[in-house]
C-alpha positions as a LaTeX table, in Angstrom:
\begin{tabular}{lrrr}
\hline
Residue & $x$ (\AA) & $y$ (\AA) & $z$ (\AA) \\
\hline
Met1 & $-258.70$ & $-117.06$ & 104.47 \\
Leu2 & $-259.12$ & $-117.04$ & 108.24 \\
Glu3 & $-259.59$ & $-113.66$ & 109.88 \\
Arg4 & $-256.58$ & $-112.63$ & 111.92 \\
Glu5 & $-257.04$ & $-113.01$ & 115.65 \\
Arg6 & $-257.64$ & $-109.69$ & 117.38 \\
Lys7 & $-254.71$ & $-108.45$ & 119.42 \\
Lys8 & $-255.25$ & $-108.48$ & 123.15 \\
Arg9 & $-255.34$ & $-105.04$ & 124.78 \\
Tyr10 & $-254.60$ & $-104.23$ & 128.40 \\
Ala11 & $-254.61$ & $-101.01$ & 130.39 \\
Ile12 & $-252.42$ & $-100.03$ & 133.33 \\
Leu13 & $-254.18$ & $-97.58$ & 135.65 \\
Met14 & $-251.26$ & $-95.79$ & 137.28 \\
Cys15 & $-252.08$ & $-94.50$ & 140.77 \\
Gly16 & $-248.64$ & $-93.25$ & 141.82 \\
Glu17 & $-245.84$ & $-91.06$ & 140.50 \\
Asp18 & $-242.68$ & $-92.27$ & 138.78 \\
Ser19 & $-239.35$ & $-90.91$ & 139.97 \\
Glu20 & $-236.59$ & $-90.03$ & 137.53 \\
Tyr21 & $-234.58$ & $-92.97$ & 138.86 \\
Leu22 & $-237.36$ & $-95.51$ & 138.30 \\
Leu23 & $-238.00$ & $-94.21$ & 134.79 \\
Lys24 & $-234.33$ & $-94.44$ & 133.82 \\
Arg25 & $-233.55$ & $-97.73$ & 135.56 \\
His26 & $-236.79$ & $-99.70$ & 135.16 \\
Gly27 & $-238.95$ & $-97.86$ & 132.65 \\
Gly28 & $-241.18$ & $-96.61$ & 135.45 \\
Cys29 & $-244.50$ & $-98.15$ & 136.41 \\
Tyr30 & $-245.19$ & $-99.12$ & 132.80 \\
Gly31 & $-241.88$ & $-100.96$ & 132.69 \\
Phe32 & $-242.52$ & $-102.87$ & 135.95 \\
Phe33 & $-245.81$ & $-104.30$ & 134.83 \\
Thr34 & $-245.13$ & $-104.92$ & 131.15 \\
Lys35 & $-241.96$ & $-106.79$ & 132.07 \\
Met36 & $-244.02$ & $-109.05$ & 134.31 \\
Leu37 & $-247.23$ & $-109.35$ & 132.30 \\
Ala38 & $-246.86$ & $-108.35$ & 128.64 \\
Glu39 & $-246.52$ & $-111.01$ & 125.97 \\
Lys40 & $-245.80$ & $-110.88$ & 122.26 \\
Gly41 & $-248.57$ & $-109.47$ & 120.09 \\
Glu42 & $-250.36$ & $-107.60$ & 122.89 \\
Thr43 & $-251.03$ & $-103.87$ & 123.25 \\
Trp44 & $-250.48$ & $-102.27$ & 126.66 \\
Asp45 & $-251.59$ & $-98.70$ & 127.37 \\
Leu46 & $-250.75$ & $-96.56$ & 130.40 \\
Tyr47 & $-253.27$ & $-94.19$ & 131.99 \\
Lys48 & $-251.98$ & $-91.90$ & 134.73 \\
Val49 & $-255.22$ & $-91.84$ & 136.67 \\
Val50 & $-253.43$ & $-90.07$ & 139.53 \\
Lys51 & $-253.20$ & $-87.15$ & 137.08 \\
Asn52 & $-256.80$ & $-87.58$ & 135.94 \\
Glu53 & $-255.88$ & $-89.47$ & 132.76 \\
Phe54 & $-258.57$ & $-92.10$ & 132.26 \\
Pro55 & $-259.63$ & $-94.28$ & 129.32 \\
Lys56 & $-262.32$ & $-92.72$ & 127.17 \\
Asp57 & $-265.74$ & $-94.24$ & 127.80 \\
Asp58 & $-265.86$ & $-95.65$ & 124.28 \\
Asp59 & $-262.49$ & $-97.39$ & 124.77 \\
Val60 & $-263.29$ & $-99.06$ & 128.10 \\
Pro61 & $-265.05$ & $-102.16$ & 126.68 \\
Phe62 & $-262.26$ & $-102.91$ & 124.21 \\
Tyr63 & $-259.63$ & $-103.73$ & 126.83 \\
Asp64 & $-259.28$ & $-107.36$ & 127.83 \\
Gly65 & $-258.01$ & $-106.53$ & 131.28 \\
Tyr66 & $-256.93$ & $-103.78$ & 133.65 \\
Val67 & $-254.13$ & $-103.48$ & 136.21 \\
Ile68 & $-254.54$ & $-101.00$ & 139.08 \\
Thr69 & $-251.11$ & $-100.14$ & 140.47 \\
Gly70 & $-249.70$ & $-99.24$ & 143.85 \\
Ser71 & $-249.45$ & $-95.68$ & 145.13 \\
Cys72 & $-248.16$ & $-93.51$ & 147.95 \\
His73 & $-251.66$ & $-92.04$ & 148.14 \\
Asp74 & $-254.33$ & $-93.38$ & 150.49 \\
Ala75 & $-256.95$ & $-95.52$ & 148.77 \\
His76 & $-259.53$ & $-94.22$ & 151.27 \\
Ala77 & $-258.75$ & $-90.53$ & 150.58 \\
Asn78 & $-261.32$ & $-88.10$ & 149.21 \\
Asp79 & $-259.40$ & $-87.07$ & 146.08 \\
Pro80 & $-261.53$ & $-86.58$ & 142.94 \\
Trp81 & $-259.38$ & $-88.94$ & 140.88 \\
Ile82 & $-259.92$ & $-91.72$ & 143.44 \\
His83 & $-263.69$ & $-91.28$ & 143.20 \\
Gln84 & $-263.42$ & $-91.39$ & 139.42 \\
Leu85 & $-261.33$ & $-94.55$ & 139.66 \\
Leu86 & $-263.96$ & $-96.19$ & 141.87 \\
Thr87 & $-266.62$ & $-95.30$ & 139.30 \\
Leu88 & $-264.50$ & $-96.89$ & 136.58 \\
Val89 & $-263.98$ & $-100.04$ & 138.68 \\
Asn90 & $-267.76$ & $-100.36$ & 139.10 \\
Thr91 & $-268.16$ & $-100.04$ & 135.34 \\
Leu92 & $-265.49$ & $-102.67$ & 134.71 \\
Asn93 & $-267.14$ & $-105.00$ & 137.21 \\
Ser94 & $-270.48$ & $-104.62$ & 135.41 \\
Leu95 & $-268.69$ & $-105.55$ & 132.17 \\
Asn96 & $-266.96$ & $-108.54$ & 133.84 \\
Lys97 & $-263.59$ & $-107.13$ & 132.82 \\
Lys98 & $-260.49$ & $-108.65$ & 134.38 \\
Ile99 & $-259.11$ & $-106.39$ & 137.10 \\
Leu100 & $-255.81$ & $-107.06$ & 138.85 \\
Gly101 & $-255.43$ & $-104.74$ & 141.84 \\
Ile102 & $-251.96$ & $-104.36$ & 143.34 \\
Cys103 & $-251.39$ & $-102.82$ & 146.81 \\
Phe104 & $-253.28$ & $-99.48$ & 146.47 \\
Gly105 & $-255.52$ & $-101.18$ & 143.93 \\
His106 & $-256.44$ & $-103.71$ & 146.64 \\
Gln107 & $-256.77$ & $-101.46$ & 149.72 \\
Val108 & $-259.53$ & $-99.84$ & 151.76 \\
Val109 & $-258.37$ & $-98.42$ & 155.13 \\
Arg110 & $-255.29$ & $-97.59$ & 157.22 \\
Ser111 & $-253.74$ & $-100.66$ & 158.85 \\
Thr112 & $-253.73$ & $-100.75$ & 162.66 \\
Ala113 & $-250.41$ & $-102.60$ & 162.42 \\
Ser114 & $-248.73$ & $-99.65$ & 160.65 \\
Trp115 & $-246.11$ & $-100.22$ & 157.92 \\
Asp116 & $-245.39$ & $-103.65$ & 156.48 \\
Ile117 & $-242.23$ & $-103.46$ & 154.37 \\
Gly118 & $-239.92$ & $-106.23$ & 153.20 \\
Val119 & $-240.48$ & $-109.82$ & 152.11 \\
Thr120 & $-243.55$ & $-111.53$ & 153.57 \\
Thr121 & $-244.84$ & $-115.09$ & 153.32 \\
Ile122 & $-248.42$ & $-115.30$ & 152.10 \\
Asn123 & $-250.42$ & $-118.35$ & 153.18 \\
Phe124 & $-253.15$ & $-119.41$ & 150.78 \\
Met125 & $-256.51$ & $-120.89$ & 151.69 \\
Leu126 & $-258.08$ & $-123.73$ & 149.80 \\
Pro127 & $-261.29$ & $-122.50$ & 148.15 \\
Ser128 & $-264.56$ & $-124.22$ & 148.91 \\
Ser129 & $-265.81$ & $-126.68$ & 146.32 \\
Ser130 & $-268.78$ & $-124.41$ & 145.56 \\
Ser131 & $-266.56$ & $-121.36$ & 145.08 \\
Asn132 & $-265.85$ & $-119.65$ & 141.78 \\
Asn133 & $-262.22$ & $-119.87$ & 142.88 \\
Ser134 & $-262.14$ & $-123.66$ & 142.94 \\
Ser135 & $-260.41$ & $-123.79$ & 139.54 \\
Phe136 & $-257.79$ & $-121.22$ & 140.55 \\
Asn137 & $-254.79$ & $-123.33$ & 141.53 \\
Leu138 & $-252.75$ & $-121.92$ & 144.41 \\
Pro139 & $-249.71$ & $-123.22$ & 146.25 \\
Leu140 & $-249.69$ & $-123.45$ & 150.03 \\
Lys141 & $-247.58$ & $-120.29$ & 150.34 \\
Leu142 & $-245.51$ & $-117.76$ & 148.41 \\
Ser143 & $-243.22$ & $-114.92$ & 149.49 \\
Val144 & $-243.67$ & $-111.44$ & 148.04 \\
Phe145 & $-242.27$ & $-107.92$ & 148.41 \\
Lys146 & $-244.46$ & $-105.71$ & 150.62 \\
Cys147 & $-244.58$ & $-101.93$ & 151.09 \\
His148 & $-247.84$ & $-100.65$ & 152.58 \\
Arg149 & $-249.62$ & $-99.22$ & 155.59 \\
Asp150 & $-253.21$ & $-99.48$ & 154.30 \\
Glu151 & $-255.12$ & $-102.73$ & 154.04 \\
Val152 & $-258.46$ & $-104.43$ & 153.46 \\
Val153 & $-260.18$ & $-105.34$ & 156.73 \\
Asp154 & $-263.62$ & $-106.41$ & 155.54 \\
Leu155 & $-265.17$ & $-107.72$ & 152.33 \\
Pro156 & $-268.68$ & $-108.44$ & 151.03 \\
Ala157 & $-269.85$ & $-112.02$ & 151.61 \\
Glu158 & $-269.54$ & $-112.87$ & 147.91 \\
Val159 & $-265.83$ & $-111.98$ & 147.85 \\
Glu160 & $-263.48$ & $-114.75$ & 148.93 \\
Val161 & $-260.26$ & $-114.23$ & 150.90 \\
Ile162 & $-257.64$ & $-116.51$ & 149.42 \\
Gly163 & $-254.44$ & $-115.28$ & 151.10 \\
Cys164 & $-253.30$ & $-114.03$ & 154.51 \\
Ser165 & $-250.09$ & $-113.40$ & 156.42 \\
Glu166 & $-248.98$ & $-113.10$ & 160.02 \\
Lys167 & $-249.49$ & $-109.32$ & 159.94 \\
Thr168 & $-252.30$ & $-108.86$ & 157.40 \\
Gly169 & $-255.55$ & $-110.80$ & 157.45 \\
Ile170 & $-256.50$ & $-110.13$ & 153.83 \\
Glu171 & $-253.43$ & $-110.40$ & 151.62 \\
Met172 & $-255.33$ & $-111.58$ & 148.58 \\
Phe173 & $-258.96$ & $-111.84$ & 147.53 \\
Arg174 & $-260.95$ & $-112.82$ & 144.50 \\
Tyr175 & $-264.41$ & $-111.89$ & 143.27 \\
Glu176 & $-265.99$ & $-114.33$ & 140.84 \\
Asp177 & $-263.56$ & $-114.94$ & 137.99 \\
His178 & $-262.67$ & $-111.37$ & 137.04 \\
Ile179 & $-261.32$ & $-109.44$ & 140.06 \\
Leu180 & $-258.13$ & $-110.31$ & 141.94 \\
Gly181 & $-256.62$ & $-108.15$ & 144.70 \\
Ile182 & $-253.05$ & $-108.59$ & 145.92 \\
Gln183 & $-251.66$ & $-106.59$ & 148.84 \\
Gly184 & $-248.03$ & $-107.30$ & 147.97 \\
His185 & $-245.92$ & $-106.21$ & 145.00 \\
Pro186 & $-245.21$ & $-109.12$ & 142.64 \\
Glu187 & $-243.87$ & $-106.59$ & 140.10 \\
Phe188 & $-241.09$ & $-105.34$ & 142.41 \\
Thr189 & $-237.40$ & $-106.16$ & 142.36 \\
Ile190 & $-235.18$ & $-105.60$ & 145.40 \\
Asp191 & $-233.84$ & $-102.43$ & 143.75 \\
Ile192 & $-237.36$ & $-101.04$ & 143.32 \\
Leu193 & $-238.25$ & $-101.86$ & 146.93 \\
Leu194 & $-235.12$ & $-100.17$ & 148.28 \\
His195 & $-235.88$ & $-97.08$ & 146.20 \\
Phe196 & $-239.39$ & $-96.84$ & 147.66 \\
Ile197 & $-238.01$ & $-97.24$ & 151.17 \\
Asp198 & $-235.70$ & $-94.29$ & 150.49 \\
Arg199 & $-238.63$ & $-92.24$ & 149.16 \\
Leu200 & $-240.67$ & $-92.95$ & 152.30 \\
Thr201 & $-237.71$ & $-91.97$ & 154.47 \\
Arg202 & $-237.19$ & $-88.67$ & 152.63 \\
Arg203 & $-240.87$ & $-87.88$ & 153.06 \\
Asn204 & $-240.61$ & $-88.61$ & 156.79 \\
Leu205 & $-243.21$ & $-91.35$ & 156.49 \\
Ile206 & $-240.85$ & $-93.85$ & 158.12 \\
Gln207 & $-237.86$ & $-93.39$ & 160.43 \\
Glu208 & $-234.28$ & $-93.98$ & 159.24 \\
Gly209 & $-233.68$ & $-96.69$ & 161.82 \\
Phe210 & $-236.75$ & $-98.62$ & 160.71 \\
Ala211 & $-235.77$ & $-98.14$ & 157.06 \\
Ser212 & $-232.26$ & $-99.51$ & 157.64 \\
Asp213 & $-233.64$ & $-102.54$ & 159.46 \\
Val214 & $-236.14$ & $-103.50$ & 156.76 \\
Lys215 & $-233.53$ & $-103.00$ & 154.04 \\
Val216 & $-231.20$ & $-105.50$ & 155.69 \\
Lys217 & $-233.97$ & $-108.04$ & 156.22 \\
Ala218 & $-235.34$ & $-107.67$ & 152.67 \\
Ala219 & $-231.91$ & $-108.17$ & 151.12 \\
Ile220 & $-231.48$ & $-111.63$ & 152.64 \\
Arg221 & $-234.83$ & $-113.07$ & 151.49 \\
Glu222 & $-235.89$ & $-113.93$ & 147.95 \\
Pro223 & $-239.54$ & $-113.52$ & 146.95 \\
Asp224 & $-241.18$ & $-116.09$ & 144.68 \\
Thr225 & $-241.14$ & $-113.74$ & 141.71 \\
Glu226 & $-241.65$ & $-116.26$ & 138.91 \\
Ala227 & $-244.49$ & $-118.00$ & 140.74 \\
Trp228 & $-246.27$ & $-114.66$ & 141.23 \\
Lys229 & $-245.76$ & $-113.85$ & 137.56 \\
Thr230 & $-247.37$ & $-117.15$ & 136.58 \\
Leu231 & $-250.24$ & $-116.60$ & 139.00 \\
Cys232 & $-250.96$ & $-113.09$ & 137.69 \\
Leu233 & $-250.69$ & $-114.14$ & 134.05 \\
Thr234 & $-252.99$ & $-117.09$ & 134.61 \\
Phe235 & $-255.61$ & $-114.83$ & 136.14 \\
Leu236 & $-255.33$ & $-111.88$ & 133.77 \\
Lys237 & $-255.12$ & $-113.84$ & 130.53 \\
Gly238 & $-258.26$ & $-115.83$ & 131.24 \\
Gln239 & $-256.66$ & $-119.20$ & 131.73 \\
Ser240 & $-258.00$ & $-119.79$ & 135.26 \\
\hline
\end{tabular}
């Protein structure tokens, strides 16, 4: 009798806080990402790293992949949990574990262009023939929900930029075959985006006039949600 195939295990490293609305309406951060990425027979665990909840050292090698979520916190801040997250990322890199970094999970510094909120077109670059990314099929462009004011401005030479936009020079990057960073939010719906805009307004992080303008513009454009889902699944599930 053939041994049963081991179930795939994935971990979501949650870097932000769920609101009551998001929990009730969308299942919170866990709901966003499992709806987009989870498939039958898999195990998905949530670690609220923003609250210092991390995988135990002994459990780290047994996950097939990790998703680092968005956050209202600054990725370049000096918070202890951020330093611990960076240590974990270095460990995962040494283990060649798949890491999908979304927004906060992709960022480094404050953007000089300030907030980028709405639906943005990402233009993809063709990888060089010698690149580890050459087997990673990308379209010419895709639109995605955006909600950020931090960004990546520089990368090590061995990391390849594979996406840019009019406002952000590094929208997407890839390191070897196991790390993918995406500045946008492929897991968002329009309802989730509008909720985050309201949260930013209540916290006085953006002005009401700006918020109203981006809401109107976002509502009339459709992101390429299914294409992003396919792209993320292809990367995370080791099919690239």
